[in-house]
PDB file of C-alpha atoms in Angstrom:
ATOM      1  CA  UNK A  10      67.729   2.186  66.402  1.00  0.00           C
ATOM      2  CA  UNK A  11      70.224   4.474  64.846  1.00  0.00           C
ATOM      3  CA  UNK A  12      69.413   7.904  63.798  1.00  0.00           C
ATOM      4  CA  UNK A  13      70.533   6.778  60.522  1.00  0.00           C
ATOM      5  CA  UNK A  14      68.057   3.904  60.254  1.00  0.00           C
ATOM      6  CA  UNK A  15      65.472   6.597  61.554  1.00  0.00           C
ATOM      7  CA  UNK A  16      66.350   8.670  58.740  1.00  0.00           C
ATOM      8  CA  UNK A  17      66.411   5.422  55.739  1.00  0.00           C
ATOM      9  CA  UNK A  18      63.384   4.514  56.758  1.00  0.00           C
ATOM     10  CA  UNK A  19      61.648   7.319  57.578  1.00  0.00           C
ATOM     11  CA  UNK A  20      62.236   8.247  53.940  1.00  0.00           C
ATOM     12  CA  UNK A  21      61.503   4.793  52.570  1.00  0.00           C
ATOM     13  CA  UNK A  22      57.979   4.904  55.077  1.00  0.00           C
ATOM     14  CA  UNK A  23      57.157   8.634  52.822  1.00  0.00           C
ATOM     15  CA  UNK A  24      58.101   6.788  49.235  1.00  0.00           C
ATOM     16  CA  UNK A  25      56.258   4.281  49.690  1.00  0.00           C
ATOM     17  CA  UNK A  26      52.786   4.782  51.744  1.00  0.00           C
ATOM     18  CA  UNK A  27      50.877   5.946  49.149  1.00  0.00           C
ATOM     19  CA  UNK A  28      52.199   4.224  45.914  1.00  0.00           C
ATOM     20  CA  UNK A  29      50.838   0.743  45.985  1.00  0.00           C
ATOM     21  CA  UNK A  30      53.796  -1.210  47.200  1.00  0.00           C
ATOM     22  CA  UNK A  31      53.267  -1.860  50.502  1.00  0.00           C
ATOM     23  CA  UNK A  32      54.998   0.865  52.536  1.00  0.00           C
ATOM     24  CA  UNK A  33      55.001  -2.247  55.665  1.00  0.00           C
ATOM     25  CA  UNK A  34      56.433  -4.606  53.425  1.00  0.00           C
ATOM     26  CA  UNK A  35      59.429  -2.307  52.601  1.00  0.00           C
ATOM     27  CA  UNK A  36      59.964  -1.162  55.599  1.00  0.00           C
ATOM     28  CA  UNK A  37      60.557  -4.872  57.307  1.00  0.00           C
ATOM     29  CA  UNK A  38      62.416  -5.631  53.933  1.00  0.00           C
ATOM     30  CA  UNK A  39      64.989  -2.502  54.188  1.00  0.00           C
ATOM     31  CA  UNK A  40      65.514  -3.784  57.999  1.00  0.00           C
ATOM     32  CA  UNK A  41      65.968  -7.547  56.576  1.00  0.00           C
ATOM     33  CA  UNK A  42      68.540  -6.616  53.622  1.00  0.00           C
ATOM     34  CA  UNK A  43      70.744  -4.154  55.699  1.00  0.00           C
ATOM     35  CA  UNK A  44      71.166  -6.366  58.584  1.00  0.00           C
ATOM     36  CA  UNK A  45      68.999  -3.764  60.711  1.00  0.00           C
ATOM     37  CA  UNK A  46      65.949  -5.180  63.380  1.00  0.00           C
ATOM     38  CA  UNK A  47      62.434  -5.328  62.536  1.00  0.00           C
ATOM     39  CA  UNK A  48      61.295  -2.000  63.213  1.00  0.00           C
ATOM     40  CA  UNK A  49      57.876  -3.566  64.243  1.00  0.00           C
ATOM     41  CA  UNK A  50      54.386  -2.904  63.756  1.00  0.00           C
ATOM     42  CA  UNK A  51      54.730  -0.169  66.516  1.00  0.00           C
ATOM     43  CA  UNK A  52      57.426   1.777  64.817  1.00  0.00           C
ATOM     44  CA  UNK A  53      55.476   1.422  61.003  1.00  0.00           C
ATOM     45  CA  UNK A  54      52.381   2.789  62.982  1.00  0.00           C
ATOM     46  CA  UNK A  55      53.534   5.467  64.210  1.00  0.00           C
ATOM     47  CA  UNK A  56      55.563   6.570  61.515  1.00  0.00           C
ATOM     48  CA  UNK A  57      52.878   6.250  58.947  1.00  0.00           C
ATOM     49  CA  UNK A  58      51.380   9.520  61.459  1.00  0.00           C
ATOM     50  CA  UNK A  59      53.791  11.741  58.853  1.00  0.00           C
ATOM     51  CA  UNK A  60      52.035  10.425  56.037  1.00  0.00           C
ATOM     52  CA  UNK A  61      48.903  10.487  56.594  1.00  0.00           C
ATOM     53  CA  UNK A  62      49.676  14.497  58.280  1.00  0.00           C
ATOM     54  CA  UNK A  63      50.354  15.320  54.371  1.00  0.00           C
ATOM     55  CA  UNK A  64      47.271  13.910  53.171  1.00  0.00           C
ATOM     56  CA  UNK A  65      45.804  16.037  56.150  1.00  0.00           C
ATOM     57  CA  UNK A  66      47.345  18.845  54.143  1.00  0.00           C
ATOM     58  CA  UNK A  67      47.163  17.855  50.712  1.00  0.00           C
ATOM     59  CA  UNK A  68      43.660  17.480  50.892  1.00  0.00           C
ATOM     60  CA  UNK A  69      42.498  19.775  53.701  1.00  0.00           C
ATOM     61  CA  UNK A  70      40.153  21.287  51.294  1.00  0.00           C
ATOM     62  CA  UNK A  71      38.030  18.059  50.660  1.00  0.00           C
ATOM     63  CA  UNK A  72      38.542  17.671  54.485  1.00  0.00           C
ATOM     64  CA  UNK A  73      37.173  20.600  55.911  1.00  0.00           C
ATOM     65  CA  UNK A  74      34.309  20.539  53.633  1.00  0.00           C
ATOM     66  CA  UNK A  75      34.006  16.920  54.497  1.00  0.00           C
ATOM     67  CA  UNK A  76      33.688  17.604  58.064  1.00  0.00           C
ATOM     68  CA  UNK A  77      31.449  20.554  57.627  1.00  0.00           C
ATOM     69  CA  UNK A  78      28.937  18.983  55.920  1.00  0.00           C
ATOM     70  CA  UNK A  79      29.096  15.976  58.384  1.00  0.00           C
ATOM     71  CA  UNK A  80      28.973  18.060  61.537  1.00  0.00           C
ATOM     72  CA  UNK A  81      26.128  20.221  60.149  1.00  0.00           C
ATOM     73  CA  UNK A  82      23.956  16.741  59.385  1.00  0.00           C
ATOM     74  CA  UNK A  83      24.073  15.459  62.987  1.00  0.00           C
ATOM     75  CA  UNK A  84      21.483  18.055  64.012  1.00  0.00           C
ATOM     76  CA  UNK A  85      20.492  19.700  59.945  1.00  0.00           C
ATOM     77  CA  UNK A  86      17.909  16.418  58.743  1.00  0.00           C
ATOM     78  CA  UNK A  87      18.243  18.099  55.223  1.00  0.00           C
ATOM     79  CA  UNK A  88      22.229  18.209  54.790  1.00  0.00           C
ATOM     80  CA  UNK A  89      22.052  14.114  55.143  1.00  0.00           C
ATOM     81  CA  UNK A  90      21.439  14.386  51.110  1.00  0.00           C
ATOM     82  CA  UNK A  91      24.743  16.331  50.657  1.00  0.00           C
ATOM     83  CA  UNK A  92      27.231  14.250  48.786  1.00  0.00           C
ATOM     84  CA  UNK A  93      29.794  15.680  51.563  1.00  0.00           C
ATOM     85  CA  UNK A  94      27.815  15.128  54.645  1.00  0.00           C
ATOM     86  CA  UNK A  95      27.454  11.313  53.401  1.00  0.00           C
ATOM     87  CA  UNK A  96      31.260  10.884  52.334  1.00  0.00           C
ATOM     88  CA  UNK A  97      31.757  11.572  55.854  1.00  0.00           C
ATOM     89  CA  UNK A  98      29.632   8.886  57.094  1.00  0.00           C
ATOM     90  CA  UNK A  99      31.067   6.409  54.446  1.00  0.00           C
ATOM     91  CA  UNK A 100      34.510   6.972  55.681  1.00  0.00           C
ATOM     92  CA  UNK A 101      33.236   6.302  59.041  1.00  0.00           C
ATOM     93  CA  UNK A 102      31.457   2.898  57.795  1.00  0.00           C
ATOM     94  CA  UNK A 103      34.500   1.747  55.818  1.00  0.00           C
ATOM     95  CA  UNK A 104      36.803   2.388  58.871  1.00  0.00           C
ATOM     96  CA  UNK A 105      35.085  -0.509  61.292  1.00  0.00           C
ATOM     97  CA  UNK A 106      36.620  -3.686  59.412  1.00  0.00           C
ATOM     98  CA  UNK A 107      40.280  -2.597  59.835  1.00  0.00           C
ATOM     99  CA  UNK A 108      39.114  -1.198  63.469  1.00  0.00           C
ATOM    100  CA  UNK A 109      37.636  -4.885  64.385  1.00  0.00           C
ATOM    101  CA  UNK A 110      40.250  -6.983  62.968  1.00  0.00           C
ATOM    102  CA  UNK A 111      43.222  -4.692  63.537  1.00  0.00           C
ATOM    103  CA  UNK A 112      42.185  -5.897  67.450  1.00  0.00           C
ATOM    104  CA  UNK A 113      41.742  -9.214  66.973  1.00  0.00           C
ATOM    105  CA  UNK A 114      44.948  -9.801  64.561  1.00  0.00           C
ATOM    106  CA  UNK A 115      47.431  -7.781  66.806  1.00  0.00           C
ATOM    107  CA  UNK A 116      49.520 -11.103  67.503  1.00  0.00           C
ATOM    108  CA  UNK A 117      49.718 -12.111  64.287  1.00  0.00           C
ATOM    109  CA  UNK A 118      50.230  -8.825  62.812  1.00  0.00           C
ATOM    110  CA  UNK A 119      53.251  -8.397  65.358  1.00  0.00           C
ATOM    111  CA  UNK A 120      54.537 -12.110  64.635  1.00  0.00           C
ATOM    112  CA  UNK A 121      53.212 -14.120  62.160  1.00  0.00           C
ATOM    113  CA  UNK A 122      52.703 -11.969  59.507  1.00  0.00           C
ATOM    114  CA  UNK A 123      55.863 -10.513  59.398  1.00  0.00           C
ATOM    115  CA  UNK A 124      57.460 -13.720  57.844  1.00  0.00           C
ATOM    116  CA  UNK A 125      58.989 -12.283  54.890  1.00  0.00           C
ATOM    117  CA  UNK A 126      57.768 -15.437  52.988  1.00  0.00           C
ATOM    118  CA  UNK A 127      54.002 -14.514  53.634  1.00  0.00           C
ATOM    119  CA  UNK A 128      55.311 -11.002  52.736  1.00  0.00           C
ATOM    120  CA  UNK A 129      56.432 -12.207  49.500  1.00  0.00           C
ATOM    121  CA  UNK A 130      53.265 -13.963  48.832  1.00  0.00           C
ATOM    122  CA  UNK A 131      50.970 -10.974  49.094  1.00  0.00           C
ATOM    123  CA  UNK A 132      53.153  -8.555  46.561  1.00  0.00           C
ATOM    124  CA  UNK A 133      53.048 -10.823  44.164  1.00  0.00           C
ATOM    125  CA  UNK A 134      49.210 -11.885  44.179  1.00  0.00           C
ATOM    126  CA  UNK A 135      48.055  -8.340  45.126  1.00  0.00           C
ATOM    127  CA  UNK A 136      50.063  -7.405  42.351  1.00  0.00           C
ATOM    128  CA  UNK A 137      48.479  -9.710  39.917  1.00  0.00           C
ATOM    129  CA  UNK A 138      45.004  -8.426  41.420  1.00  0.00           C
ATOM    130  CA  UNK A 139      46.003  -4.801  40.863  1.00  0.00           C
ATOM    131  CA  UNK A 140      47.288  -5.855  37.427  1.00  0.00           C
ATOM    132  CA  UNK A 141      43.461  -7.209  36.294  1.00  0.00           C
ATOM    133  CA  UNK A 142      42.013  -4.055  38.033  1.00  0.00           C
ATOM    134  CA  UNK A 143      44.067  -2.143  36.465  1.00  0.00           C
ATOM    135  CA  UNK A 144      43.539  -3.638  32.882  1.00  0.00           C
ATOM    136  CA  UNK A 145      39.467  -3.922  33.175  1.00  0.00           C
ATOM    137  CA  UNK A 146      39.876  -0.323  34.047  1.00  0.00           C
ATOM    138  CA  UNK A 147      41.701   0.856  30.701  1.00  0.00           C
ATOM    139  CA  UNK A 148      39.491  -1.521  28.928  1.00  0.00           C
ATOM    140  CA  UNK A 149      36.415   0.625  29.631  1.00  0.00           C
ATOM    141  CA  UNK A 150      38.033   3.716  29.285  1.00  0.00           C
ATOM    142  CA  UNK A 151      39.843   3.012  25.576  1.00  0.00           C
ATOM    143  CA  UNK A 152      36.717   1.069  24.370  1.00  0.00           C
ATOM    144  CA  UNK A 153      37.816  -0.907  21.637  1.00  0.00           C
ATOM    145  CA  UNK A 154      36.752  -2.476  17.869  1.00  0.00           C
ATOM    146  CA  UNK A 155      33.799  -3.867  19.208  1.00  0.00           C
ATOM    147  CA  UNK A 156      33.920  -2.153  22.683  1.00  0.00           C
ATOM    148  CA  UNK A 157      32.154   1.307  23.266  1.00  0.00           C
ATOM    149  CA  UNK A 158      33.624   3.165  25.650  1.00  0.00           C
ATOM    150  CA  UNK A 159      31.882   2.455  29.451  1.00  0.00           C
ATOM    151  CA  UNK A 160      31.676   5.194  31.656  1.00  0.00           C
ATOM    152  CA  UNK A 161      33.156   4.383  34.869  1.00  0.00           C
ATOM    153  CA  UNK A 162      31.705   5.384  38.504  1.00  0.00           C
ATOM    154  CA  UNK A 163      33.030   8.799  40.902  1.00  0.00           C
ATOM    155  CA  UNK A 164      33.037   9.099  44.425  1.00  0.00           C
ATOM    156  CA  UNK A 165      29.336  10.600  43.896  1.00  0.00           C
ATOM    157  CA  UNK A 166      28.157   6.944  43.163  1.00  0.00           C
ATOM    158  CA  UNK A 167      29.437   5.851  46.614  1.00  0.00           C
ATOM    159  CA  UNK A 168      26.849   4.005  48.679  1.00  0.00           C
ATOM    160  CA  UNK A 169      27.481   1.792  52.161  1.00  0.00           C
ATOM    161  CA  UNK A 170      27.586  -1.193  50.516  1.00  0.00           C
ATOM    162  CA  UNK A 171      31.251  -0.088  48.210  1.00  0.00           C
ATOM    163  CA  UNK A 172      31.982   1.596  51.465  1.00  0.00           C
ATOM    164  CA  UNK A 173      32.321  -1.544  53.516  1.00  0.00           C
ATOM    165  CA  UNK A 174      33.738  -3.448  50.690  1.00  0.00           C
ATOM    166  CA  UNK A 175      36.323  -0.737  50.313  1.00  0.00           C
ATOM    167  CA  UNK A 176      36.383  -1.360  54.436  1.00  0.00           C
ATOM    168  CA  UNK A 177      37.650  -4.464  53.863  1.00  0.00           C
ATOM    169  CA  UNK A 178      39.974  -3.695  50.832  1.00  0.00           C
ATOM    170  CA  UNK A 179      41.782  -1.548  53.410  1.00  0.00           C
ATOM    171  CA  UNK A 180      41.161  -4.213  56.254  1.00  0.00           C
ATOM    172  CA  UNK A 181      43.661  -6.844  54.097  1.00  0.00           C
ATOM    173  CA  UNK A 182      46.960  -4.336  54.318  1.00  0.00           C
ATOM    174  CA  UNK A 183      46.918  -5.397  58.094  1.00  0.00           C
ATOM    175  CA  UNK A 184      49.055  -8.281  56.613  1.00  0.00           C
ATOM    176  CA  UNK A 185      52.513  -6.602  55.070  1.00  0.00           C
ATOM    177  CA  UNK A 186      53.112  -6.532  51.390  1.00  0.00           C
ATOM    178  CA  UNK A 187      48.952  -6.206  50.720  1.00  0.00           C
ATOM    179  CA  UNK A 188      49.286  -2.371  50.612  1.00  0.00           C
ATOM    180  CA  UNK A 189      46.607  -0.372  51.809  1.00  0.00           C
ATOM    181  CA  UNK A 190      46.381   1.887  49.095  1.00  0.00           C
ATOM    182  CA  UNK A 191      46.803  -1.180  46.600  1.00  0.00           C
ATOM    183  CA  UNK A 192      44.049  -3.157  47.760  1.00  0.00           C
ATOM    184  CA  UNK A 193      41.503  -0.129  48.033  1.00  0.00           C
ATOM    185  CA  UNK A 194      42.337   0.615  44.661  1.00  0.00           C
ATOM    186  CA  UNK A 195      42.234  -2.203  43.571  1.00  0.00           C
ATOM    187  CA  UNK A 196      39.031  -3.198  44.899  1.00  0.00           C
ATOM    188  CA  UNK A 197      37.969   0.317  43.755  1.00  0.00           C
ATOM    189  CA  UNK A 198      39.092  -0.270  40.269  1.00  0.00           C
ATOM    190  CA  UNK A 199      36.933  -3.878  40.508  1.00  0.00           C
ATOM    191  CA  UNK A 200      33.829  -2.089  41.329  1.00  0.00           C
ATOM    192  CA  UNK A 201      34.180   0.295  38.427  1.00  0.00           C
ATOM    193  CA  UNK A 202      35.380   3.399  39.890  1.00  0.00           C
ATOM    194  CA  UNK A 203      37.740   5.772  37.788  1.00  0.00           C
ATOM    195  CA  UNK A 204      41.347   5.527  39.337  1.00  0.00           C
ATOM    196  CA  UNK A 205      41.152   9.085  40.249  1.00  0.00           C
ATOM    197  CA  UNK A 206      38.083   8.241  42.758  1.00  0.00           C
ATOM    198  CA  UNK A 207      39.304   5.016  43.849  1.00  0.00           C
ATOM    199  CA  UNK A 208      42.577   6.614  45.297  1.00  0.00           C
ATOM    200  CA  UNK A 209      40.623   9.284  46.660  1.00  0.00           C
ATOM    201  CA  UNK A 210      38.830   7.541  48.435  1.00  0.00           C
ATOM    202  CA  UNK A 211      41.360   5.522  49.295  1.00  0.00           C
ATOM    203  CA  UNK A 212      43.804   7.752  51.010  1.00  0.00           C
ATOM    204  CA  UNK A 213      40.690   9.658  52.753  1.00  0.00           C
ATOM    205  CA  UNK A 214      39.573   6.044  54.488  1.00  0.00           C
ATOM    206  CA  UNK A 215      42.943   6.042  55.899  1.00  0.00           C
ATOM    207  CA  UNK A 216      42.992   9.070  57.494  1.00  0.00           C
ATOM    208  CA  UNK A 217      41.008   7.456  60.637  1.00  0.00           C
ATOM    209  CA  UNK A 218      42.412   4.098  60.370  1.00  0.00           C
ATOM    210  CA  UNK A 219      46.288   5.180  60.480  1.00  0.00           C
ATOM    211  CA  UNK A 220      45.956   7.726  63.207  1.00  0.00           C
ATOM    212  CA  UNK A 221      43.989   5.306  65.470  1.00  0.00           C
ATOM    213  CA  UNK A 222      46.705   2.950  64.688  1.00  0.00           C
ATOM    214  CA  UNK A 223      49.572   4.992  65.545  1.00  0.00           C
ATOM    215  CA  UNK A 224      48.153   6.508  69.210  1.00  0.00           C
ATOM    216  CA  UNK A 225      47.216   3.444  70.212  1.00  0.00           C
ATOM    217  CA  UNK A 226      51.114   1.854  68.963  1.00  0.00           C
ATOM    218  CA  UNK A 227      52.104   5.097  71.013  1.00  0.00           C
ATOM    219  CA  UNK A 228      52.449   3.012  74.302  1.00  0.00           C
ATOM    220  CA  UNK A 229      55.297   0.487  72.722  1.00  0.00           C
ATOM    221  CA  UNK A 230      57.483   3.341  71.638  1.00  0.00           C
ATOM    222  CA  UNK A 231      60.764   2.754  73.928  1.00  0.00           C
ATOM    223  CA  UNK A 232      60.706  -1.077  74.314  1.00  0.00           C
ATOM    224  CA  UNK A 233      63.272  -3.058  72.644  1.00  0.00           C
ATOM    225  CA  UNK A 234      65.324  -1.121  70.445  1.00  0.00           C
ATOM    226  CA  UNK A 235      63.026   1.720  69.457  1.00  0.00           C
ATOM    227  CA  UNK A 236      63.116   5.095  70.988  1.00  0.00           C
ATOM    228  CA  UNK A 237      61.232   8.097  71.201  1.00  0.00           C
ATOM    229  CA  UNK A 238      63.833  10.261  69.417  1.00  0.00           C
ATOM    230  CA  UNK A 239      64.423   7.979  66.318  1.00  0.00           C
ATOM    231  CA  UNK A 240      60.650   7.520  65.955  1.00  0.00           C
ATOM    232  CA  UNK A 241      59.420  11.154  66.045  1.00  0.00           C
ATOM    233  CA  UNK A 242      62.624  12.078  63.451  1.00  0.00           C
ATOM    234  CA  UNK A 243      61.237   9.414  60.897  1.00  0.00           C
ATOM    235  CA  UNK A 244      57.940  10.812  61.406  1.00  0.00           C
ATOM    236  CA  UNK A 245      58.673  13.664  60.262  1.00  0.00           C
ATOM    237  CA  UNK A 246      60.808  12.519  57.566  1.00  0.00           C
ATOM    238  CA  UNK A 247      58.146  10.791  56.697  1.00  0.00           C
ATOM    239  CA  UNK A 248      55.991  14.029  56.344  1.00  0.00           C
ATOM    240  CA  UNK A 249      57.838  15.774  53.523  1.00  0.00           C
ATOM    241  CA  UNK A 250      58.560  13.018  51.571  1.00  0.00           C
ATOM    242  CA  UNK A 251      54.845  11.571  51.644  1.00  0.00           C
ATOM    243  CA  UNK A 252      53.613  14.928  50.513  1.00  0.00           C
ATOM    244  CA  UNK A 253      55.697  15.391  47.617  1.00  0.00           C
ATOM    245  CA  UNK A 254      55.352  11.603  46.744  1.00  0.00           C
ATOM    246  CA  UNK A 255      50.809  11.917  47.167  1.00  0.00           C
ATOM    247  CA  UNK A 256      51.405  14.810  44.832  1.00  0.00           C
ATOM    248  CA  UNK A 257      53.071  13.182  42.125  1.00  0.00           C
ATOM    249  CA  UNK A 258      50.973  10.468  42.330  1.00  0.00           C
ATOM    250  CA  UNK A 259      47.644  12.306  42.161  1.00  0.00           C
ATOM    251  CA  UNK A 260      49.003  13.778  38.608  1.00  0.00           C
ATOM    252  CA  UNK A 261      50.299  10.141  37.831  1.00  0.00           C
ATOM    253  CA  UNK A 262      47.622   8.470  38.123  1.00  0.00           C
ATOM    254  CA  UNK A 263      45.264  10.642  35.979  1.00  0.00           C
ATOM    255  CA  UNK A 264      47.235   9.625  32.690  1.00  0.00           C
ATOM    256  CA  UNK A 265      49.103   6.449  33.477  1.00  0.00           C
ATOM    257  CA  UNK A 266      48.422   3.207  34.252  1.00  0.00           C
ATOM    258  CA  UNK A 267      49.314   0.856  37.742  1.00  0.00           C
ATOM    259  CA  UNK A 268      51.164  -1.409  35.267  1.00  0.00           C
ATOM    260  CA  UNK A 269      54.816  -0.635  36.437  1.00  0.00           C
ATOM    261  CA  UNK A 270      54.259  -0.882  40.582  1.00  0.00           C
ATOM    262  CA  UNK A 271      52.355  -4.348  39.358  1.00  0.00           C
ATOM    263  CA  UNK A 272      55.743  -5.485  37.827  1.00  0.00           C
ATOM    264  CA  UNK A 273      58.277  -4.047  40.282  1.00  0.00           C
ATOM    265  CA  UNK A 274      55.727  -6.325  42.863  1.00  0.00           C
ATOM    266  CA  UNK A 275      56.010  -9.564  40.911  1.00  0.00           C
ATOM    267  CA  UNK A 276      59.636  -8.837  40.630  1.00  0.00           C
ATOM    268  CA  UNK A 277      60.194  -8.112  44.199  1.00  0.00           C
ATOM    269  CA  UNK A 278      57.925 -10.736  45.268  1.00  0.00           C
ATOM    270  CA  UNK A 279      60.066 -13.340  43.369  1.00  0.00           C
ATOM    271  CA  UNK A 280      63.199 -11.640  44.452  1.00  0.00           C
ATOM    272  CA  UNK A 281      62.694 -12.504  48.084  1.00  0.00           C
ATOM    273  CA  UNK A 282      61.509 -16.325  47.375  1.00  0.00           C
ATOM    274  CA  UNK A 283      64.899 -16.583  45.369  1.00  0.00           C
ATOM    275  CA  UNK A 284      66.627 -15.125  48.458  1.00  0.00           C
ATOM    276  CA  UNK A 285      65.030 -17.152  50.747  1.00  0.00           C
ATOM    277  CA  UNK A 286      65.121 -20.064  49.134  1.00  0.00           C
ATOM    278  CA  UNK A 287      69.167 -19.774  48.811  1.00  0.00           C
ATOM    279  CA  UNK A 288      69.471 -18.966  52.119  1.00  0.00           C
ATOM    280  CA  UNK A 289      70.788 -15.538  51.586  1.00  0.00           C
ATOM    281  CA  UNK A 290      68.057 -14.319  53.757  1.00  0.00           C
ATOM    282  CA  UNK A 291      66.116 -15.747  56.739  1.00  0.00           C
ATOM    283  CA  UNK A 292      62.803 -15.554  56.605  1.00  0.00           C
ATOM    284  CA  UNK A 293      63.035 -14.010  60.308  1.00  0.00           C
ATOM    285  CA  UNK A 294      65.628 -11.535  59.324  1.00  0.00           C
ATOM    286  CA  UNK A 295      65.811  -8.979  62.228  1.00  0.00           C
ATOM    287  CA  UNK A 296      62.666 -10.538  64.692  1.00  0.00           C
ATOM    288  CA  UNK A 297      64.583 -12.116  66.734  1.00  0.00           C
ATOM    289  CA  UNK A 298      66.937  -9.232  67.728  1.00  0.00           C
ATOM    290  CA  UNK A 299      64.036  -6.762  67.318  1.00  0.00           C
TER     291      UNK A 299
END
């Protein structure tokens, strides 16, 4: 890998990750259209390190409080009541399904699902999924002529058993072009949570998840066509654009709707069909090189 491609997709990895796109998905896809190898799951685990380093930052606040309020319930009986102190075991709970099956799917998620026709499949039905979230969502916040206006649920009305279903929101962006913060939301946004507190939530559940991920990916770094150099550069990359993209979309998201990633999905999705289809792009673009 070039320093170049370190740089492209280092900065495609931060534009991505936290819009609901599928950061994976575009990362194998910018390797497939510019003629490039599959970076691999190694190379997207590690880099995704940056990203999730800026929600570190960008919400270090919630964090710290997060962790203080845990940490002072393991021996404090009375602090298991604080809303912080059980955020921190929820986050905990809703990181075992992508734990479990990130371990039993490595092969596939290394080889199977990296088929860019599977890849295509799952941004344009996640999409649609995040569409219908999206639109039950405004439905209960606009009201309507015979609608009142529902009240929808925070991160205070959090209990184990949205937890684990969140879990296993997150749990489905093992396969590329799900997107991790697209399914969480949208499974979020399904359960009646606001959009603010579904992507939250959302980016704080993959604070455990992503680093796990990338030190244990850590050991593949410098087989095949990956090196350390390349790798650490798009990391960090990674890092500054993630945390000016997580900012934007924290403001976006508290006025507008998901309505334009669900289109640019559909589009995209059908994009790569036509491509495939035609023949102007394999299917394996990149693996067998990579």
């Amino acid at each position: 890998m070039s320093w170049f491609e370190s740089f492209v997709l280092g900065l495609v990895q931060g534009l991505t990750e936290f819009l609901p796109i599928s950061s994976s998905a575009h990362l194998r896809l910018t390797a497939a259209f510019a003629g490039w190898h599959d970076p691999g799951a190694a190379f997207t685990a590690i880099s995704q390190i940056g990203t999730e380093a800026a929600v570190l930052i960008y919400f270090r606040k919630d964090i710290a409080r997060i962790l203080s309020a845990w940490f002072r319930s393991l021996t404090d009986k009375e602090m298991r009541a604080d809303h912080d102190a059980q955020m921190g075991w929820l986050v905990i709970v809703g990181s075992i399904p992508i734990g479990v099956l990130g371990i039993t799917l490595k092969d596939q998620i290394e080889g199977p699902f990296r088929d860019l026709r599977l890849i295509a499949t799952t941004l344009i039905v996640m999409g649609i999924v995040l569409g219908i979230a999206d639109r039950l969502a405004a439905r209960d916040e606009d009201g309507g002529k015979h609608r009142a206006v529902k009240e929808r649920k925070t991160l205070k009305d959090l209990g184990i058993r949205d937890g684990l279903i969140y879990g296993f929101c997150q749990a489905m962006a093992l396969i590329p072009g799900v997107s991790r913060s697209g399914a969480t939301i949208s499974g979020g946004l399904l359960m009646g949570y606001t959009r603010e507190s579904a992507a939250r939530y959302s980016f704080l559940l993959a604070i455990p998840a992503v680093l796990a991920s990338g030190a244990y990916e850590l050991k593949d770094v410098g087989e095949g066509h990956v090196s350390w150099g390349p790798t650490i550069f798009a990391t960090i990359v990674a890092f500054f654009v993630g945390y000016a993209v997580i900012a934007w979309f924290m403001k976006f998201i508290t006025t507008k709707s998901f309505m334009p990633f669900v289109y640019y999905r559909v589009a995209l999705g059908i994009l790569i069909f036509i491509l495939v289809s035609t023949g102007a792009l394999s299917p394996h673009a990149g693996e067998s090189a990579g």
